[in-house]
DNA sequence: TGCATATATATCTTTCTGATATATTATAAA
DNA sequence: TTTATAATATATCAGAAAGATATATATGCA
């Protein structure tokens, strides 16, 4: 029913046959910070999809280590994927804990808030670098293989969002640093126990 | 233990006493699309926090409708909130289903993809408008009341991210529209059943 | 030699989402 | 006027997702 995980798995398998482990890795690199799927969803879902005949399993016998279970999408699975792809997308959602901590910033000192924002900035820089590196590789191969057209589109949004995050961090720190009444604000926060808004 | 919901609730109550219903409304308007909390978390968590002595409840008896249960943060709750505020924030996460559908775009027609991107754009425009409106009100009150300083900081990131989304949508549609081999790409996608990458 | 990382599958608990139920009042539309 | 639906307010439940942990081996590297 309403489990997006199954369609992420079908979508990944529509590109090439993979193990559950591969699916996780691929979602991490291809979707960056804009989607995630973990083993707790992948392995049970693969079993459900197999029962429904939407994927097939080929076991590669391994010596002295877990057998590789390589899954492929079936025609039935591809049809289900396409049906889902035609439906309108769910609204975007995000979890930015840094914004939560900034929003409750009256309980923190200037330095503590700036520390949070700098860590936020560092994560955005690191993710921007990751996205740029993969984008570079894909762009080089785009001339030979058209299949990178769509993944590249998603990377361009990722890059823009991370850049926006980095720029915001810089201006936010500036604003906090030159804020004259900050200490007063902080003292108010410290002593306030559920007063009026 | 590791439930962020309780700290969101404590944070909201640190601003003023509220009902569970108020908390939901406030998170929606103040955090926009960057955090969400629903009743399934709010009401059980409020009970837990009450048991732990981190919030207190005052029941306002209502005639012919549910009594209002107004919660306030205690000193103990405020201390727990501050402890959490000092911890490093969890890495950002997001769910952008539109990107998922674009990434699997080889199974869709040009028009179908553009439709998804336009819907994404519309959501971003609407959220940008919401953020701008609330920001405007807050800015007007900032001169009188310093408390809006932090919420305003979060709104500025929200606005930037939505603007980035809108700009991406425009350039993505342009790229798709002028893409010559698109039909070929689509036909390949249509006929491909788990071939090589 | 020891440590970290990568490959690979699996499960389990906690947390979160989304939907639904109940009940009233206020407002807007037919 | 009636009808619908949005807003206020609390509450619960099933299903989905997150996060952590367990197991086992191989490989690279100080």
GROMACS .gro file of C-alpha atoms (C1' of nucleotides) in nm:
model
  454
    1UNK     CA    1   0.000   0.000   0.000
    2UNK     CA    2   0.151   0.327   0.105
    3UNK     CA    3   0.512   0.216   0.138
    4UNK     CA    4   0.747   0.428  -0.071
    5UNK     CA    5   1.036   0.194   0.011
    6UNK     CA    6   0.909  -0.069  -0.233
    7UNK     CA    7   0.910   0.178  -0.522
    8UNK     CA    8   1.256   0.304  -0.440
    9UNK     CA    9   1.370  -0.060  -0.452
   10UNK     CA   10   1.184  -0.126  -0.777
   11UNK     CA   11   1.327   0.193  -0.927
   12UNK     CA   12   1.680   0.094  -0.836
   13UNK     CA   13   1.631  -0.258  -0.974
   14UNK     CA   14   1.487  -0.109  -1.295
   15UNK     CA   15   1.837   0.025  -1.359
   16UNK     CA   16   2.017  -0.304  -1.297
   17UNK     CA   17   1.996  -0.621  -1.084
   18UNK     CA   18   2.133  -0.570  -0.735
   19UNK     CA   19   2.167  -0.712  -0.385
   20UNK     CA   20   2.000  -0.544  -0.089
   21UNK     CA   21   2.335  -0.411   0.015
   22UNK     CA   22   2.388  -0.257  -0.330
   23UNK     CA   23   2.049  -0.086  -0.312
   24UNK     CA   24   2.142   0.089   0.011
   25UNK     CA   25   2.477   0.203  -0.129
   26UNK     CA   26   2.322   0.329  -0.450
   27UNK     CA   27   2.047   0.525  -0.280
   28UNK     CA   28   2.310   0.686  -0.058
   29UNK     CA   29   2.527   0.800  -0.348
   30UNK     CA   30   2.257   0.875  -0.605
   31UNK     CA   31   1.996   1.036  -0.384
   32UNK     CA   32   2.241   1.202  -0.148
   33UNK     CA   33   2.060   1.361   0.144
   34UNK     CA   34   1.726   1.364  -0.038
   35UNK     CA   35   1.621   1.013   0.027
   36UNK     CA   36   1.733   0.734   0.253
   37UNK     CA   37   1.645   0.370   0.293
   38UNK     CA   38   1.786   0.129   0.548
   39UNK     CA   39   1.825  -0.245   0.585
   40UNK     CA   40   1.529  -0.266   0.817
   41UNK     CA   41   1.316  -0.166   0.517
   42UNK     CA   42   1.515  -0.324   0.234
   43UNK     CA   43   1.534  -0.691   0.330
   44UNK     CA   44   1.173  -0.743   0.440
   45UNK     CA   45   1.047  -0.543   0.139
   46UNK     CA   46   1.253  -0.750  -0.104
   47UNK     CA   47   1.088  -1.063   0.038
   48UNK     CA   48   0.741  -0.909  -0.002
   49UNK     CA   49   0.818  -0.800  -0.358
   50UNK     CA   50   0.941  -1.149  -0.441
   51UNK     CA   51   0.619  -1.304  -0.306
   52UNK     CA   52   0.417  -1.061  -0.518
   53UNK     CA   53   0.622  -1.159  -0.825
   54UNK     CA   54   0.757  -0.808  -0.878
   55UNK     CA   55   1.119  -0.913  -0.837
   56UNK     CA   56   1.308  -1.238  -0.883
   57UNK     CA   57   1.602  -1.367  -0.683
   58UNK     CA   58   1.917  -1.535  -0.809
   59UNK     CA   59   2.139  -1.679  -0.537
   60UNK     CA   60   2.510  -1.667  -0.601
   61UNK     CA   61   2.667  -1.930  -0.379
   62UNK     CA   62   2.965  -1.791  -0.191
   63UNK     CA   63   3.222  -1.987   0.000
   64UNK     CA   64   3.285  -1.888   0.359
   65UNK     CA   65   3.061  -1.583   0.347
   66UNK     CA   66   2.693  -1.493   0.303
   67UNK     CA   67   2.552  -1.589  -0.034
   68UNK     CA   68   2.480  -1.297  -0.264
   69UNK     CA   69   2.110  -1.265  -0.336
   70UNK     CA   70   2.085  -1.070  -0.656
   71UNK     CA   71   1.739  -0.931  -0.726
   72UNK     CA   72   1.598  -0.838  -1.068
   73UNK     CA   73   1.279  -0.653  -1.154
   74UNK     CA   74   1.006  -0.841  -1.344
   75UNK     CA   75   0.761  -0.703  -1.599
   76UNK     CA   76   0.496  -0.699  -1.327
   77UNK     CA   77   0.731  -0.501  -1.102
   78UNK     CA   78   0.807  -0.258  -1.382
   79UNK     CA   79   0.435  -0.199  -1.434
   80UNK     CA   80   0.381  -0.130  -1.065
   81UNK     CA   81   0.676   0.110  -1.070
   82UNK     CA   82   0.532   0.296  -1.368
   83UNK     CA   83   0.191   0.323  -1.203
   84UNK     CA   84   0.354   0.480  -0.898
   85UNK     CA   85   0.568   0.712  -1.110
   86UNK     CA   86   0.252   0.856  -1.266
   87UNK     CA   87   0.099   0.946  -0.929
   88UNK     CA   88   0.163   1.297  -0.792
   89UNK     CA   89   0.460   1.311  -0.557
   90UNK     CA   90   0.408   1.348  -0.183
   91UNK     CA   91   0.495   1.695  -0.049
   92UNK     CA   92   0.855   1.746   0.048
   93UNK     CA   93   0.956   1.705   0.410
   94UNK     CA   94   1.278   1.768   0.597
   95UNK     CA   95   1.438   1.740   0.936
   96UNK     CA   96   1.677   2.022   1.012
   97UNK     CA   97   1.757   1.985   1.379
   98UNK     CA   98   1.995   2.280   1.360
   99UNK     CA   99   1.699   2.508   1.286
  100UNK     CA  100   1.522   2.369   1.591
  101UNK     CA  101   1.819   2.454   1.810
  102UNK     CA  102   1.850   2.799   1.655
  103UNK     CA  103   1.477   2.862   1.703
  104UNK     CA  104   1.520   2.787   2.074
  105UNK     CA  105   1.837   2.996   2.073
  106UNK     CA  106   1.736   3.215   2.368
  107UNK     CA  107   1.853   2.931   2.594
  108UNK     CA  108   2.200   2.923   2.439
  109UNK     CA  109   2.501   3.154   2.440
  110UNK     CA  110   2.629   3.329   2.130
  111UNK     CA  111   2.918   3.084   2.092
  112UNK     CA  112   2.698   2.779   2.138
  113UNK     CA  113   2.463   2.888   1.861
  114UNK     CA  114   2.747   2.975   1.627
  115UNK     CA  115   2.896   2.632   1.692
  116UNK     CA  116   2.573   2.465   1.579
  117UNK     CA  117   2.559   2.678   1.267
  118UNK     CA  118   2.922   2.604   1.183
  119UNK     CA  119   2.860   2.231   1.213
  120UNK     CA  120   2.559   2.271   0.987
  121UNK     CA  121   2.779   2.456   0.739
  122UNK     CA  122   3.046   2.185   0.751
  123UNK     CA  123   2.791   1.912   0.672
  124UNK     CA  124   2.664   2.115   0.378
  125UNK     CA  125   3.015   2.170   0.245
  126UNK     CA  126   3.092   1.802   0.270
  127UNK     CA  127   2.770   1.702   0.094
  128UNK     CA  128   2.824   1.963  -0.175
  129UNK     CA  129   3.169   1.815  -0.239
  130UNK     CA  130   3.030   1.463  -0.259
  131UNK     CA  131   2.762   1.573  -0.504
  132UNK     CA  132   3.012   1.767  -0.716
  133UNK     CA  133   3.247   1.471  -0.739
  134UNK     CA  134   2.982   1.226  -0.852
  135UNK     CA  135   2.838   1.486  -1.087
  136UNK     CA  136   3.180   1.529  -1.248
  137UNK     CA  137   3.212   1.156  -1.315
  138UNK     CA  138   2.862   1.136  -1.455
  139UNK     CA  139   2.909   1.438  -1.679
  140UNK     CA  140   3.219   1.279  -1.828
  141UNK     CA  141   3.019   0.968  -1.913
  142UNK     CA  142   2.711   1.154  -2.031
  143UNK     CA  143   2.855   1.192  -2.381
  144UNK     CA  144   2.878   0.815  -2.417
  145UNK     CA  145   2.572   0.718  -2.220
  146UNK     CA  146   2.248   0.914  -2.205
  147UNK     CA  147   2.130   0.736  -1.891
  148UNK     CA  148   2.298   0.993  -1.667
  149UNK     CA  149   2.067   1.270  -1.784
  150UNK     CA  150   1.812   1.222  -1.503
  151UNK     CA  151   2.047   1.156  -1.213
  152UNK     CA  152   2.235   1.471  -1.317
  153UNK     CA  153   1.917   1.674  -1.291
  154UNK     CA  154   1.871   1.563  -0.932
  155UNK     CA  155   2.233   1.644  -0.848
  156UNK     CA  156   2.189   1.998  -0.968
  157UNK     CA  157   1.908   2.057  -0.715
  158UNK     CA  158   2.116   1.897  -0.443
  159UNK     CA  159   2.406   2.129  -0.515
  160UNK     CA  160   2.186   2.440  -0.511
  161UNK     CA  161   2.030   2.349  -0.179
  162UNK     CA  162   2.366   2.284  -0.017
  163UNK     CA  163   2.503   2.611  -0.152
  164UNK     CA  164   2.201   2.793  -0.007
  165UNK     CA  165   2.271   2.629   0.329
  166UNK     CA  166   2.634   2.740   0.328
  167UNK     CA  167   2.546   3.097   0.237
  168UNK     CA  168   2.278   3.111   0.505
  169UNK     CA  169   2.526   2.990   0.767
  170UNK     CA  170   2.765   3.274   0.686
  171UNK     CA  171   2.504   3.548   0.701
  172UNK     CA  172   2.340   3.402   1.012
  173UNK     CA  173   2.671   3.402   1.201
  174UNK     CA  174   2.734   3.759   1.091
  175UNK     CA  175   2.392   3.867   1.215
  176UNK     CA  176   2.437   3.695   1.550
  177UNK     CA  177   2.782   3.840   1.598
  178UNK     CA  178   2.680   4.198   1.538
  179UNK     CA  179   2.359   4.164   1.740
  180UNK     CA  180   2.393   4.415   2.024
  181UNK     CA  181   2.116   4.295   2.252
  182UNK     CA  182   2.220   3.933   2.233
  183UNK     CA  183   2.341   3.906   2.589
  184UNK     CA  184   2.020   4.063   2.713
  185UNK     CA  185   1.823   3.817   2.502
  186UNK     CA  186   2.019   3.531   2.649
  187UNK     CA  187   1.972   3.649   3.007
  188UNK     CA  188   1.598   3.681   2.945
  189UNK     CA  189   1.591   3.328   2.812
  190UNK     CA  190   1.789   3.196   3.107
  191UNK     CA  191   1.553   3.334   3.367
  192UNK     CA  192   1.226   3.289   3.191
  193UNK     CA  193   1.017   2.995   3.303
  194UNK     CA  194   0.701   2.980   3.100
  195UNK     CA  195   0.606   3.346   3.095
  196UNK     CA  196   0.386   3.511   2.836
  197UNK     CA  197   0.484   3.490   2.469
  198UNK     CA  198   1.516   0.819   2.530
  199UNK     CA  199   1.634   0.947   2.196
  200UNK     CA  200   1.305   1.101   2.093
  201UNK     CA  201   1.343   1.445   1.943
  202UNK     CA  202   0.968   1.500   1.977
  203UNK     CA  203   0.997   1.561   2.352
  204UNK     CA  204   1.250   1.840   2.300
  205UNK     CA  205   1.043   2.005   2.033
  206UNK     CA  206   0.755   2.004   2.278
  207UNK     CA  207   0.973   2.135   2.563
  208UNK     CA  208   1.111   2.402   2.333
  209UNK     CA  209   0.765   2.518   2.234
  210UNK     CA  210   0.647   2.522   2.596
  211UNK     CA  211   0.959   2.721   2.692
  212UNK     CA  212   0.811   3.004   2.486
  213UNK     CA  213   0.465   2.991   2.646
  214UNK     CA  214   0.213   2.744   2.795
  215UNK     CA  215   0.010   2.563   2.532
  216UNK     CA  216  -0.229   2.278   2.455
  217UNK     CA  217  -0.121   1.982   2.240
  218UNK     CA  218  -0.324   2.127   1.959
  219UNK     CA  219  -0.141   2.461   1.989
  220UNK     CA  220   0.196   2.286   1.975
  221UNK     CA  221   0.112   2.124   1.645
  222UNK     CA  222  -0.010   2.453   1.498
  223UNK     CA  223   0.296   2.642   1.616
  224UNK     CA  224   0.545   2.389   1.483
  225UNK     CA  225   0.367   2.402   1.147
  226UNK     CA  226   0.388   2.780   1.120
  227UNK     CA  227   0.722   2.840   1.290
  228UNK     CA  228   0.921   2.548   1.151
  229UNK     CA  229   0.751   2.543   0.813
  230UNK     CA  230   0.863   2.242   0.613
  231UNK     CA  231   1.176   2.189   0.825
  232UNK     CA  232   1.021   2.004   1.108
  233UNK     CA  233   0.691   1.837   1.174
  234UNK     CA  234   0.527   1.675   1.471
  235UNK     CA  235   0.186   1.509   1.482
  236UNK     CA  236  -0.072   1.421   1.741
  237UNK     CA  237   0.044   1.061   1.755
  238UNK     CA  238   0.365   1.193   1.909
  239UNK     CA  239   0.236   1.497   2.095
  240UNK     CA  240  -0.028   1.353   2.327
  241UNK     CA  241   0.160   1.044   2.448
  242UNK     CA  242   0.481   1.249   2.488
  243UNK     CA  243   0.302   1.516   2.693
  244UNK     CA  244   0.185   1.242   2.930
  245UNK     CA  245   0.538   1.103   2.959
  246UNK     CA  246   0.682   1.448   3.023
  247UNK     CA  247   0.420   1.511   3.289
  248UNK     CA  248   0.511   1.183   3.463
  249UNK     CA  249   0.877   1.285   3.454
  250UNK     CA  250   0.790   1.621   3.605
  251UNK     CA  251   0.917   1.819   3.308
  252UNK     CA  252   0.580   1.975   3.231
  253UNK     CA  253   0.270   2.052   3.439
  254UNK     CA  254  -0.092   2.039   3.329
  255UNK     CA  255  -0.370   2.286   3.404
  256UNK     CA  256  -0.716   2.170   3.297
  257UNK     CA  257  -0.957   2.438   3.180
  258UNK     CA  258  -1.305   2.295   3.217
  259UNK     CA  259  -1.512   2.349   2.905
  260UNK     CA  260  -1.882   2.302   2.868
  261UNK     CA  261  -2.003   2.079   2.587
  262UNK     CA  262  -1.659   2.029   2.437
  263UNK     CA  263  -1.321   1.871   2.524
  264UNK     CA  264  -1.150   2.036   2.822
  265UNK     CA  265  -0.844   2.238   2.733
  266UNK     CA  266  -0.530   2.087   2.885
  267UNK     CA  267  -0.276   2.365   2.901
  268UNK     CA  268   0.081   2.247   2.959
  269UNK     CA  269   0.366   2.452   3.108
  270UNK     CA  270   0.736   2.372   3.126
  271UNK     CA  271   0.894   2.321   3.471
  272UNK     CA  272   1.247   2.407   3.581
  273UNK     CA  273   1.338   2.040   3.542
  274UNK     CA  274   1.200   2.044   3.187
  275UNK     CA  275   1.393   2.359   3.107
  276UNK     CA  276   1.714   2.195   3.227
  277UNK     CA  277   1.654   1.888   3.009
  278UNK     CA  278   1.585   2.116   2.713
  279UNK     CA  279   1.911   2.305   2.769
  280UNK     CA  280   2.109   1.981   2.795
  281UNK     CA  281   1.970   1.872   2.459
  282UNK     CA  282   2.031   2.213   2.303
  283UNK     CA  283   2.401   2.180   2.385
  284UNK     CA  284   2.437   1.846   2.206
  285UNK     CA  285   2.544   1.852   1.840
  286UNK     CA  286   2.248   1.844   1.600
  287UNK     CA  287   2.165   1.529   1.405
  288UNK     CA  288   2.257   1.548   1.035
  289UNK     CA  289   1.991   1.695   0.812
  290UNK     CA  290   1.758   1.460   0.627
  291UNK     CA  291   1.492   1.514   0.366
  292UNK     CA  292   1.232   1.336   0.160
  293UNK     CA  293   1.197   1.476  -0.189
  294UNK     CA  294   0.979   1.227  -0.372
  295UNK     CA  295   0.988   1.443  -0.683
  296UNK     CA  296   1.361   1.377  -0.713
  297UNK     CA  297   1.293   1.006  -0.687
  298UNK     CA  298   1.047   1.026  -0.975
  299UNK     CA  299   1.284   1.239  -1.181
  300UNK     CA  300   1.571   0.998  -1.112
  301UNK     CA  301   1.357   0.715  -1.254
  302UNK     CA  302   1.252   0.945  -1.537
  303UNK     CA  303   1.340   0.702  -1.815
  304UNK     CA  304   1.006   0.533  -1.749
  305UNK     CA  305   0.810   0.855  -1.799
  306UNK     CA  306   0.728   1.079  -2.093
  307UNK     CA  307   0.856   1.434  -2.125
  308UNK     CA  308   0.519   1.579  -2.023
  309UNK     CA  309   0.482   1.351  -1.725
  310UNK     CA  310   0.819   1.454  -1.583
  311UNK     CA  311   0.754   1.821  -1.643
  312UNK     CA  312   0.421   1.784  -1.463
  313UNK     CA  313   0.600   1.648  -1.154
  314UNK     CA  314   0.852   1.931  -1.163
  315UNK     CA  315   0.579   2.191  -1.199
  316UNK     CA  316   0.394   2.052  -0.900
  317UNK     CA  317   0.719   2.063  -0.704
  318UNK     CA  318   0.763   2.424  -0.812
  319UNK     CA  319   0.408   2.513  -0.706
  320UNK     CA  320   0.461   2.369  -0.357
  321UNK     CA  321   0.783   2.567  -0.322
  322UNK     CA  322   0.614   2.889  -0.432
  323UNK     CA  323   0.333   2.836  -0.185
  324UNK     CA  324   0.573   2.765   0.102
  325UNK     CA  325   0.788   3.063   0.010
  326UNK     CA  326   0.479   3.282   0.026
  327UNK     CA  327   0.380   3.143   0.365
  328UNK     CA  328   0.729   3.201   0.501
  329UNK     CA  329   0.742   3.554   0.358
  330UNK     CA  330   0.408   3.647   0.512
  331UNK     CA  331   0.498   3.528   0.860
  332UNK     CA  332   0.843   3.684   0.828
  333UNK     CA  333   0.684   4.018   0.744
  334UNK     CA  334   0.468   4.013   1.057
  335UNK     CA  335   0.761   3.912   1.274
  336UNK     CA  336   0.987   4.180   1.131
  337UNK     CA  337   0.728   4.443   1.211
  338UNK     CA  338   0.723   4.327   1.572
  339UNK     CA  339   1.099   4.277   1.603
  340UNK     CA  340   1.149   4.644   1.690
  341UNK     CA  341   0.923   4.609   1.992
  342UNK     CA  342   1.010   4.254   2.089
  343UNK     CA  343   1.354   4.093   2.052
  344UNK     CA  344   1.216   3.740   2.080
  345UNK     CA  345   1.162   3.719   1.705
  346UNK     CA  346   1.533   3.735   1.631
  347UNK     CA  347   1.583   3.356   1.627
  348UNK     CA  348   1.266   3.253   1.447
  349UNK     CA  349   1.353   3.511   1.182
  350UNK     CA  350   1.691   3.346   1.129
  351UNK     CA  351   1.524   3.014   1.055
  352UNK     CA  352   1.280   3.177   0.815
  353UNK     CA  353   1.564   3.320   0.613
  354UNK     CA  354   1.705   2.970   0.549
  355UNK     CA  355   1.360   2.845   0.461
  356UNK     CA  356   1.313   3.119   0.206
  357UNK     CA  357   1.651   3.054   0.043
  358UNK     CA  358   1.585   2.683   0.010
  359UNK     CA  359   1.244   2.739  -0.147
  360UNK     CA  360   1.388   2.994  -0.388
  361UNK     CA  361   1.657   2.744  -0.487
  362UNK     CA  362   1.384   2.486  -0.551
  363UNK     CA  363   1.188   2.722  -0.774
  364UNK     CA  364   1.495   2.819  -0.977
  365UNK     CA  365   1.594   2.454  -1.019
  366UNK     CA  366   1.246   2.368  -1.148
  367UNK     CA  367   1.271   2.631  -1.420
  368UNK     CA  368   1.614   2.527  -1.544
  369UNK     CA  369   1.528   2.155  -1.521
  370UNK     CA  370   1.219   2.201  -1.738
  371UNK     CA  371   1.424   2.400  -1.988
  372UNK     CA  372   1.686   2.126  -2.005
  373UNK     CA  373   1.426   1.855  -2.053
  374UNK     CA  374   1.244   2.048  -2.320
  375UNK     CA  375   1.551   2.111  -2.532
  376UNK     CA  376   1.686   1.759  -2.485
  377UNK     CA  377   1.701   1.607  -2.835
  378UNK     CA  378   1.743   1.243  -2.749
  379UNK     CA  379   1.464   1.242  -2.495
  380UNK     CA  380   1.226   1.029  -2.697
  381UNK     CA  381   1.501   0.776  -2.757
  382UNK     CA  382   1.577   0.775  -2.386
  383UNK     CA  383   1.213   0.717  -2.309
  384UNK     CA  384   1.179   0.434  -2.564
  385UNK     CA  385   1.488   0.269  -2.415
  386UNK     CA  386   1.336   0.295  -2.072
  387UNK     CA  387   1.005   0.156  -2.190
  388UNK     CA  388   1.152  -0.160  -2.336
  389UNK     CA  389   1.426  -0.224  -2.090
  390UNK     CA  390   1.361  -0.496  -1.838
  391UNK     CA  391   1.655  -0.525  -1.604
  392UNK     CA  392   1.938  -0.504  -1.853
  393UNK     CA  393   2.288  -0.387  -1.771
  394UNK     CA  394   2.338  -0.047  -1.609
  395DT     C1'  395   4.948  -0.785   1.450
  396DG     C1'  396   4.562  -0.519   1.518
  397DC     C1'  397   4.237  -0.199   1.345
  398DA     C1'  398   3.925  -0.002   1.031
  399DT     C1'  399   3.654  -0.046   0.644
  400DA     C1'  400   3.388  -0.289   0.294
  401DT     C1'  401   3.082  -0.673   0.165
  402DA     C1'  402   2.643  -0.903   0.279
  403DT     C1'  403   2.223  -1.051   0.525
  404DA     C1'  404   1.912  -1.025   0.901
  405DT     C1'  405   1.634  -0.883   1.299
  406DC     C1'  406   1.445  -0.598   1.670
  407DT     C1'  407   1.301  -0.207   1.927
  408DT     C1'  408   1.177   0.253   1.925
  409DT     C1'  409   1.006   0.628   1.692
  410DC     C1'  410   0.719   0.846   1.363
  411DT     C1'  411   0.349   0.894   1.012
  412DG     C1'  412  -0.105   0.900   0.857
  413DA     C1'  413  -0.549   0.794   0.916
  414DT     C1'  414  -0.939   0.772   1.183
  415DA     C1'  415  -1.279   0.870   1.569
  416DT     C1'  416  -1.531   1.195   1.855
  417DA     C1'  417  -1.754   1.636   1.948
  418DT     C1'  418  -1.856   2.122   1.915
  419DT     C1'  419  -1.850   2.587   1.713
  420DA     C1'  420  -1.785   2.909   1.349
  421DT     C1'  421  -1.795   3.031   0.894
  422DA     C1'  422  -1.884   2.999   0.407
  423DA     C1'  423  -2.145   2.842   0.020
  424DA     C1'  424  -2.558   2.650  -0.215
  425DT     C1'  425  -3.202   2.812   0.531
  426DT     C1'  426  -2.960   2.420   0.501
  427DT     C1'  427  -2.544   2.211   0.408
  428DA     C1'  428  -2.077   2.167   0.406
  429DT     C1'  429  -1.636   2.236   0.569
  430DA     C1'  430  -1.290   2.448   0.843
  431DA     C1'  431  -1.126   2.530   1.308
  432DT     C1'  432  -1.072   2.387   1.795
  433DA     C1'  433  -0.936   1.998   2.090
  434DT     C1'  434  -0.812   1.532   2.244
  435DA     C1'  435  -0.705   1.060   2.157
  436DT     C1'  436  -0.565   0.612   1.953
  437DC     C1'  437  -0.395   0.262   1.622
  438DA     C1'  438  -0.187   0.032   1.241
  439DG     C1'  439   0.167   0.047   0.951
  440DA     C1'  440   0.608   0.252   0.796
  441DA     C1'  441   1.058   0.398   0.883
  442DA     C1'  442   1.476   0.480   1.162
  443DG     C1'  443   1.853   0.323   1.423
  444DA     C1'  444   2.100  -0.003   1.643
  445DT     C1'  445   2.286  -0.440   1.677
  446DA     C1'  446   2.441  -0.921   1.551
  447DT     C1'  447   2.692  -1.226   1.250
  448DA     C1'  448   3.073  -1.345   0.932
  449DT     C1'  449   3.448  -1.273   0.616
  450DA     C1'  450   3.787  -1.013   0.324
  451DT     C1'  451   4.093  -0.648   0.242
  452DG     C1'  452   4.384  -0.273   0.313
  453DC     C1'  453   4.699  -0.035   0.610
  454DA     C1'  454   4.980   0.126   0.981
   0.00000   0.00000   0.00000
